[in-house]
Amino acid sequence: MKILLIEDEIKLAGYIKLALDQAGYIIDHESDGVLGLQTAMVNQYDLILLDLMLPSQNGLDILTNLRAFDNHVPVMIISALGSTAQVIKSLDAGANDYLKKPFEIEELLARVRVLQRQHTPKNLSKVKVADLEIDLLSRTVKRGDKSISLSNREFLLLEMLMLNPDQVITKVQILDKVWNMSFDPGSNVIEVHLYQVRKKINDGFTHQHIQTVINRGYILKTIN
């Protein structure tokens, strides 16, 4: 699950980022309202955590703009503005949840899990390709009866390949989805992570699911 945090309180943002990272989520952060909206519009996220009082552009305007452009990514407001009127105004503008500051990080994580369950189609909560299976909610991976431990980036990379079996996924697509990076021909970040994923899912098995398509990208093959 990939999350965008738009929060200008640097100390709080660092605390949230650490907690989400430890919980297994991929987290990007913007502290400015305009930059936050731009980042949300040009990248794909599974959830946005949005403060209301931001420099350059307030959170409610960001939310309104997202919905006006048919961007329906789930949005959780996290704000010190806790009046009933403000909560109602935000929910009516398209927010999916509202968490008042200060809050316990455990409650934030619980609400994130709820939104993840609500917005993950039941038929996609588990994805299976041949003997390889991932659970998008529990973020677990199995091959046959063997459990496999992956890092956050490795899981997101495998998820992308498994949601598109027998299709070539380019480096540009991977960098955009997993790292929010433009293509850099000098970077080997994909190769390094793919090496680890392959090593972990292939250990003890004959069939090599992930294959390199020269000059094109990578593919997860369902059969040899």
PDB file of C-alpha atoms in Angstrom:
ATOM      1  CA  MET A   1       0.000   0.000   0.000  1.00  0.00           C
ATOM      2  CA  LYS A   2       1.387   3.362  -1.067  1.00  0.00           C
ATOM      3  CA  ILE A   3       0.514   6.424   1.031  1.00  0.00           C
ATOM      4  CA  LEU A   4       1.029  10.155   0.524  1.00  0.00           C
ATOM      5  CA  LEU A   5       1.337  12.244   3.688  1.00  0.00           C
ATOM      6  CA  ILE A   6       0.715  15.994   3.286  1.00  0.00           C
ATOM      7  CA  GLU A   7       1.702  17.505   6.627  1.00  0.00           C
ATOM      8  CA  ASP A   8       3.764  20.603   7.455  1.00  0.00           C
ATOM      9  CA  GLU A   9       4.611  19.710  11.063  1.00  0.00           C
ATOM     10  CA  ILE A  10       7.991  18.122  10.401  1.00  0.00           C
ATOM     11  CA  LYS A  11       8.324  16.356  13.754  1.00  0.00           C
ATOM     12  CA  LEU A  12       4.844  14.842  13.516  1.00  0.00           C
ATOM     13  CA  ALA A  13       5.406  13.903   9.876  1.00  0.00           C
ATOM     14  CA  GLY A  14       8.604  12.079  10.815  1.00  0.00           C
ATOM     15  CA  TYR A  15       6.789  10.177  13.545  1.00  0.00           C
ATOM     16  CA  ILE A  16       3.978   9.158  11.179  1.00  0.00           C
ATOM     17  CA  LYS A  17       6.409   8.159   8.420  1.00  0.00           C
ATOM     18  CA  LEU A  18       8.393   5.962  10.803  1.00  0.00           C
ATOM     19  CA  ALA A  19       5.270   4.225  12.115  1.00  0.00           C
ATOM     20  CA  LEU A  20       3.869   3.600   8.632  1.00  0.00           C
ATOM     21  CA  ASP A  21       7.205   2.343   7.353  1.00  0.00           C
ATOM     22  CA  GLN A  22       7.511  -0.082  10.263  1.00  0.00           C
ATOM     23  CA  ALA A  23       3.954  -1.262   9.546  1.00  0.00           C
ATOM     24  CA  GLY A  24       4.995  -2.177   6.009  1.00  0.00           C
ATOM     25  CA  TYR A  25       3.662   0.760   3.984  1.00  0.00           C
ATOM     26  CA  ILE A  26       5.412   2.833   1.326  1.00  0.00           C
ATOM     27  CA  ILE A  27       5.188   6.487   2.356  1.00  0.00           C
ATOM     28  CA  ASP A  28       5.871   9.747   0.492  1.00  0.00           C
ATOM     29  CA  HIS A  29       5.743  13.129   2.211  1.00  0.00           C
ATOM     30  CA  GLU A  30       5.069  16.715   1.164  1.00  0.00           C
ATOM     31  CA  SER A  31       4.961  19.644   3.600  1.00  0.00           C
ATOM     32  CA  ASP A  32       3.549  22.252   1.198  1.00  0.00           C
ATOM     33  CA  GLY A  33      -0.053  22.366  -0.013  1.00  0.00           C
ATOM     34  CA  VAL A  34       0.616  23.153  -3.677  1.00  0.00           C
ATOM     35  CA  LEU A  35       3.385  20.566  -3.935  1.00  0.00           C
ATOM     36  CA  GLY A  36       1.187  18.065  -2.137  1.00  0.00           C
ATOM     37  CA  LEU A  37      -1.620  18.505  -4.657  1.00  0.00           C
ATOM     38  CA  GLN A  38       0.793  18.233  -7.580  1.00  0.00           C
ATOM     39  CA  THR A  39       2.294  15.037  -6.165  1.00  0.00           C
ATOM     40  CA  ALA A  40      -1.158  13.556  -5.578  1.00  0.00           C
ATOM     41  CA  MET A  41      -2.273  14.370  -9.122  1.00  0.00           C
ATOM     42  CA  VAL A  42       0.708  12.951 -11.008  1.00  0.00           C
ATOM     43  CA  ASN A  43       1.250   9.776  -8.967  1.00  0.00           C
ATOM     44  CA  GLN A  44      -0.931   6.855  -7.951  1.00  0.00           C
ATOM     45  CA  TYR A  45      -1.572   6.375  -4.249  1.00  0.00           C
ATOM     46  CA  ASP A  46      -3.746   4.024  -2.252  1.00  0.00           C
ATOM     47  CA  LEU A  47      -4.338   6.588   0.502  1.00  0.00           C
ATOM     48  CA  ILE A  48      -3.653  10.252   1.274  1.00  0.00           C
ATOM     49  CA  LEU A  49      -3.205  11.523   4.835  1.00  0.00           C
ATOM     50  CA  LEU A  50      -4.029  15.221   4.637  1.00  0.00           C
ATOM     51  CA  ASP A  51      -3.574  18.059   7.106  1.00  0.00           C
ATOM     52  CA  LEU A  52      -5.917  21.039   6.722  1.00  0.00           C
ATOM     53  CA  MET A  53      -3.686  23.936   7.774  1.00  0.00           C
ATOM     54  CA  LEU A  54      -0.903  23.943   5.193  1.00  0.00           C
ATOM     55  CA  PRO A  55       1.287  26.605   3.574  1.00  0.00           C
ATOM     56  CA  SER A  56       0.444  27.675  -0.010  1.00  0.00           C
ATOM     57  CA  GLN A  57      -2.867  25.804  -0.176  1.00  0.00           C
ATOM     58  CA  ASN A  58      -5.083  24.451   2.580  1.00  0.00           C
ATOM     59  CA  GLY A  59      -6.098  20.830   2.826  1.00  0.00           C
ATOM     60  CA  LEU A  60      -9.771  21.385   2.089  1.00  0.00           C
ATOM     61  CA  ASP A  61      -8.895  23.051  -1.229  1.00  0.00           C
ATOM     62  CA  ILE A  62      -6.578  20.143  -2.044  1.00  0.00           C
ATOM     63  CA  LEU A  63      -9.375  17.677  -1.352  1.00  0.00           C
ATOM     64  CA  THR A  64     -11.872  19.684  -3.411  1.00  0.00           C
ATOM     65  CA  ASN A  65      -9.458  19.828  -6.352  1.00  0.00           C
ATOM     66  CA  LEU A  66      -8.791  16.095  -6.218  1.00  0.00           C
ATOM     67  CA  ARG A  67     -12.483  15.264  -6.327  1.00  0.00           C
ATOM     68  CA  ALA A  68     -13.144  17.856  -9.049  1.00  0.00           C
ATOM     69  CA  PHE A  69     -10.658  16.001 -11.275  1.00  0.00           C
ATOM     70  CA  ASP A  70     -12.307  12.629 -10.513  1.00  0.00           C
ATOM     71  CA  ASN A  71      -9.430  11.512  -8.327  1.00  0.00           C
ATOM     72  CA  HIS A  72     -11.152   9.186  -5.872  1.00  0.00           C
ATOM     73  CA  VAL A  73      -8.146   8.076  -3.840  1.00  0.00           C
ATOM     74  CA  PRO A  74      -9.200   7.571  -0.194  1.00  0.00           C
ATOM     75  CA  VAL A  75      -8.356  10.626   1.927  1.00  0.00           C
ATOM     76  CA  MET A  76      -8.026  10.746   5.701  1.00  0.00           C
ATOM     77  CA  ILE A  77      -7.959  14.225   7.218  1.00  0.00           C
ATOM     78  CA  ILE A  78      -5.588  14.628  10.174  1.00  0.00           C
ATOM     79  CA  SER A  79      -6.105  18.032  11.740  1.00  0.00           C
ATOM     80  CA  ALA A  80      -6.172  20.048  14.953  1.00  0.00           C
ATOM     81  CA  LEU A  81      -9.376  21.650  13.661  1.00  0.00           C
ATOM     82  CA  GLY A  82     -11.778  19.406  15.487  1.00  0.00           C
ATOM     83  CA  SER A  83     -15.137  21.146  15.527  1.00  0.00           C
ATOM     84  CA  THR A  84     -18.162  19.148  14.410  1.00  0.00           C
ATOM     85  CA  ALA A  85     -18.797  21.693  11.658  1.00  0.00           C
ATOM     86  CA  GLN A  86     -15.251  21.256  10.308  1.00  0.00           C
ATOM     87  CA  VAL A  87     -15.518  17.471  10.349  1.00  0.00           C
ATOM     88  CA  ILE A  88     -18.848  17.580   8.495  1.00  0.00           C
ATOM     89  CA  LYS A  89     -17.483  20.075   5.962  1.00  0.00           C
ATOM     90  CA  SER A  90     -14.502  17.835   5.232  1.00  0.00           C
ATOM     91  CA  LEU A  91     -16.564  14.658   4.926  1.00  0.00           C
ATOM     92  CA  ASP A  92     -19.043  16.408   2.636  1.00  0.00           C
ATOM     93  CA  ALA A  93     -16.122  17.578   0.479  1.00  0.00           C
ATOM     94  CA  GLY A  94     -15.112  13.963  -0.098  1.00  0.00           C
ATOM     95  CA  ALA A  95     -12.932  12.898   2.832  1.00  0.00           C
ATOM     96  CA  ASN A  96     -13.229   9.237   3.810  1.00  0.00           C
ATOM     97  CA  ASP A  97     -12.202   9.689   7.433  1.00  0.00           C
ATOM     98  CA  TYR A  98     -11.276  12.428   9.901  1.00  0.00           C
ATOM     99  CA  LEU A  99      -8.767  12.043  12.734  1.00  0.00           C
ATOM    100  CA  LYS A 100      -8.386  14.868  15.233  1.00  0.00           C
ATOM    101  CA  LYS A 101      -4.976  15.899  16.556  1.00  0.00           C
ATOM    102  CA  PRO A 102      -3.483  14.948  18.899  1.00  0.00           C
ATOM    103  CA  PHE A 103      -3.961  11.240  18.298  1.00  0.00           C
ATOM    104  CA  GLU A 104      -2.362   7.949  19.240  1.00  0.00           C
ATOM    105  CA  ILE A 105      -0.345   6.423  16.419  1.00  0.00           C
ATOM    106  CA  GLU A 106      -2.044   3.063  17.034  1.00  0.00           C
ATOM    107  CA  GLU A 107      -5.401   4.648  16.207  1.00  0.00           C
ATOM    108  CA  LEU A 108      -4.006   6.128  12.995  1.00  0.00           C
ATOM    109  CA  LEU A 109      -2.673   2.723  11.940  1.00  0.00           C
ATOM    110  CA  ALA A 110      -6.001   1.071  12.767  1.00  0.00           C
ATOM    111  CA  ARG A 111      -7.895   3.601  10.652  1.00  0.00           C
ATOM    112  CA  VAL A 112      -5.439   3.080   7.786  1.00  0.00           C
ATOM    113  CA  ARG A 113      -6.130  -0.657   7.944  1.00  0.00           C
ATOM    114  CA  VAL A 114      -9.886  -0.026   7.883  1.00  0.00           C
ATOM    115  CA  LEU A 115      -9.618   2.156   4.773  1.00  0.00           C
ATOM    116  CA  GLN A 116      -7.368  -0.424   3.158  1.00  0.00           C
ATOM    117  CA  ARG A 117      -9.946  -3.160   3.755  1.00  0.00           C
ATOM    118  CA  GLN A 118     -12.794  -0.961   2.539  1.00  0.00           C
ATOM    119  CA  HIS A 119     -11.061  -0.039  -0.705  1.00  0.00           C
ATOM    120  CA  THR A 120      -9.452  -3.362  -1.593  1.00  0.00           C
ATOM    121  CA  PRO A 121     -11.881  -5.431  -3.692  1.00  0.00           C
ATOM    122  CA  LYS A 122     -12.513  -8.785  -2.049  1.00  0.00           C
ATOM    123  CA  ASN A 123     -11.529 -10.610  -5.208  1.00  0.00           C
ATOM    124  CA  LEU A 124      -8.166  -8.788  -5.168  1.00  0.00           C
ATOM    125  CA  SER A 125      -7.280  -9.122  -1.489  1.00  0.00           C
ATOM    126  CA  LYS A 126      -5.388 -12.294  -2.382  1.00  0.00           C
ATOM    127  CA  VAL A 127      -3.615 -12.723  -5.694  1.00  0.00           C
ATOM    128  CA  LYS A 128      -2.386 -16.140  -6.804  1.00  0.00           C
ATOM    129  CA  VAL A 129      -0.257 -16.988  -9.816  1.00  0.00           C
ATOM    130  CA  ALA A 130       0.493 -20.704 -10.089  1.00  0.00           C
ATOM    131  CA  ASP A 131       2.001 -21.659  -6.696  1.00  0.00           C
ATOM    132  CA  LEU A 132       2.826 -18.060  -5.721  1.00  0.00           C
ATOM    133  CA  GLU A 133       0.344 -16.107  -3.578  1.00  0.00           C
ATOM    134  CA  ILE A 134       0.316 -12.650  -2.002  1.00  0.00           C
ATOM    135  CA  ASP A 135      -2.188 -11.217   0.457  1.00  0.00           C
ATOM    136  CA  LEU A 136      -2.559  -7.473  -0.132  1.00  0.00           C
ATOM    137  CA  LEU A 137      -4.148  -6.836   3.263  1.00  0.00           C
ATOM    138  CA  SER A 138      -1.837  -8.811   5.526  1.00  0.00           C
ATOM    139  CA  ARG A 139       1.122  -8.163   3.182  1.00  0.00           C
ATOM    140  CA  THR A 140       2.211 -11.782   3.293  1.00  0.00           C
ATOM    141  CA  VAL A 141       3.741 -13.919   0.557  1.00  0.00           C
ATOM    142  CA  LYS A 142       3.650 -17.685   0.132  1.00  0.00           C
ATOM    143  CA  ARG A 143       4.964 -20.081  -2.453  1.00  0.00           C
ATOM    144  CA  GLY A 144       3.393 -23.451  -1.961  1.00  0.00           C
ATOM    145  CA  ASP A 145       3.523 -24.008   1.802  1.00  0.00           C
ATOM    146  CA  LYS A 146       6.560 -21.767   2.263  1.00  0.00           C
ATOM    147  CA  SER A 147       6.165 -18.282   3.764  1.00  0.00           C
ATOM    148  CA  ILE A 148       8.419 -15.626   2.233  1.00  0.00           C
ATOM    149  CA  SER A 149       9.514 -12.401   3.926  1.00  0.00           C
ATOM    150  CA  LEU A 150       9.893  -9.335   1.685  1.00  0.00           C
ATOM    151  CA  SER A 151      10.810  -5.725   2.381  1.00  0.00           C
ATOM    152  CA  ASN A 152       8.273  -2.980   1.635  1.00  0.00           C
ATOM    153  CA  ARG A 153       9.702  -2.175  -1.803  1.00  0.00           C
ATOM    154  CA  GLU A 154      10.156  -5.829  -2.671  1.00  0.00           C
ATOM    155  CA  PHE A 155       6.518  -6.534  -1.815  1.00  0.00           C
ATOM    156  CA  LEU A 156       5.281  -3.607  -3.921  1.00  0.00           C
ATOM    157  CA  LEU A 157       7.441  -4.752  -6.821  1.00  0.00           C
ATOM    158  CA  LEU A 158       6.147  -8.328  -6.636  1.00  0.00           C
ATOM    159  CA  GLU A 159       2.577  -7.056  -6.252  1.00  0.00           C
ATOM    160  CA  MET A 160       2.897  -5.031  -9.459  1.00  0.00           C
ATOM    161  CA  LEU A 161       4.159  -8.046 -11.397  1.00  0.00           C
ATOM    162  CA  MET A 162       1.537 -10.409  -9.972  1.00  0.00           C
ATOM    163  CA  LEU A 163      -1.338  -8.072 -10.765  1.00  0.00           C
ATOM    164  CA  ASN A 164      -0.147  -8.137 -14.383  1.00  0.00           C
ATOM    165  CA  PRO A 165       0.866 -11.771 -15.047  1.00  0.00           C
ATOM    166  CA  ASP A 166       2.301 -12.642 -18.459  1.00  0.00           C
ATOM    167  CA  GLN A 167       2.607  -8.933 -19.274  1.00  0.00           C
ATOM    168  CA  VAL A 168       5.874  -7.070 -19.754  1.00  0.00           C
ATOM    169  CA  ILE A 169       6.323  -4.351 -17.125  1.00  0.00           C
ATOM    170  CA  THR A 170       8.845  -1.707 -18.143  1.00  0.00           C
ATOM    171  CA  LYS A 171      11.449  -0.089 -15.920  1.00  0.00           C
ATOM    172  CA  VAL A 172       9.678   3.236 -16.408  1.00  0.00           C
ATOM    173  CA  GLN A 173       6.437   1.769 -15.038  1.00  0.00           C
ATOM    174  CA  ILE A 174       8.213   0.179 -12.075  1.00  0.00           C
ATOM    175  CA  LEU A 175      10.129   3.317 -11.122  1.00  0.00           C
ATOM    176  CA  ASP A 176       6.964   5.407 -11.348  1.00  0.00           C
ATOM    177  CA  LYS A 177       4.827   3.016  -9.294  1.00  0.00           C
ATOM    178  CA  VAL A 178       7.304   1.753  -6.718  1.00  0.00           C
ATOM    179  CA  TRP A 179       9.756   4.637  -6.333  1.00  0.00           C
ATOM    180  CA  ASN A 180       8.033   7.732  -7.803  1.00  0.00           C
ATOM    181  CA  MET A 181      11.189   8.251  -9.856  1.00  0.00           C
ATOM    182  CA  SER A 182      11.734   9.264 -13.451  1.00  0.00           C
ATOM    183  CA  PHE A 183      13.695   6.771 -15.508  1.00  0.00           C
ATOM    184  CA  ASP A 184      17.431   6.952 -14.865  1.00  0.00           C
ATOM    185  CA  PRO A 185      19.417   4.684 -17.215  1.00  0.00           C
ATOM    186  CA  GLY A 186      22.357   4.791 -14.813  1.00  0.00           C
ATOM    187  CA  SER A 187      20.415   3.471 -11.819  1.00  0.00           C
ATOM    188  CA  ASN A 188      20.394  -0.220 -10.917  1.00  0.00           C
ATOM    189  CA  VAL A 189      17.853   0.093  -8.092  1.00  0.00           C
ATOM    190  CA  ILE A 190      15.349  -2.153  -9.896  1.00  0.00           C
ATOM    191  CA  GLU A 191      17.918  -4.853 -10.631  1.00  0.00           C
ATOM    192  CA  VAL A 192      19.080  -4.897  -7.002  1.00  0.00           C
ATOM    193  CA  HIS A 193      15.553  -5.312  -5.629  1.00  0.00           C
ATOM    194  CA  LEU A 194      14.514  -7.818  -8.301  1.00  0.00           C
ATOM    195  CA  TYR A 195      17.567  -9.919  -7.518  1.00  0.00           C
ATOM    196  CA  GLN A 196      16.447 -10.132  -3.898  1.00  0.00           C
ATOM    197  CA  VAL A 197      12.828 -10.919  -4.834  1.00  0.00           C
ATOM    198  CA  ARG A 198      13.897 -13.647  -7.245  1.00  0.00           C
ATOM    199  CA  LYS A 199      16.288 -15.136  -4.714  1.00  0.00           C
ATOM    200  CA  LYS A 200      13.613 -15.283  -2.029  1.00  0.00           C
ATOM    201  CA  ILE A 201      10.732 -16.663  -4.102  1.00  0.00           C
ATOM    202  CA  ASN A 202      12.843 -19.127  -6.108  1.00  0.00           C
ATOM    203  CA  ASP A 203      14.843 -20.655  -3.257  1.00  0.00           C
ATOM    204  CA  GLY A 204      14.064 -24.373  -3.273  1.00  0.00           C
ATOM    205  CA  PHE A 205      11.941 -24.245  -6.440  1.00  0.00           C
ATOM    206  CA  THR A 206      12.643 -25.124 -10.069  1.00  0.00           C
ATOM    207  CA  HIS A 207      10.323 -22.758 -11.940  1.00  0.00           C
ATOM    208  CA  GLN A 208      11.607 -19.171 -12.195  1.00  0.00           C
ATOM    209  CA  HIS A 209       8.510 -16.961 -12.167  1.00  0.00           C
ATOM    210  CA  ILE A 210      10.147 -13.578 -12.878  1.00  0.00           C
ATOM    211  CA  GLN A 211      11.971 -13.293 -16.182  1.00  0.00           C
ATOM    212  CA  THR A 212      13.864 -10.478 -17.881  1.00  0.00           C
ATOM    213  CA  VAL A 213      12.693  -9.372 -21.323  1.00  0.00           C
ATOM    214  CA  ILE A 214      15.786  -7.835 -22.902  1.00  0.00           C
ATOM    215  CA  ASN A 215      15.444  -4.128 -23.771  1.00  0.00           C
ATOM    216  CA  ARG A 216      11.819  -4.133 -22.593  1.00  0.00           C
ATOM    217  CA  GLY A 217      11.440  -4.934 -18.895  1.00  0.00           C
ATOM    218  CA  TYR A 218      10.266  -7.824 -16.735  1.00  0.00           C
ATOM    219  CA  ILE A 219       7.481 -10.379 -16.802  1.00  0.00           C
ATOM    220  CA  LEU A 220       5.980 -12.780 -14.288  1.00  0.00           C
ATOM    221  CA  LYS A 221       5.297 -15.995 -16.175  1.00  0.00           C
ATOM    222  CA  THR A 222       2.498 -18.280 -15.096  1.00  0.00           C
ATOM    223  CA  ILE A 223       4.029 -21.295 -16.885  1.00  0.00           C
ATOM    224  CA  ASN A 224       7.420 -22.242 -18.323  1.00  0.00           C
TER     225      ASN A 224
END
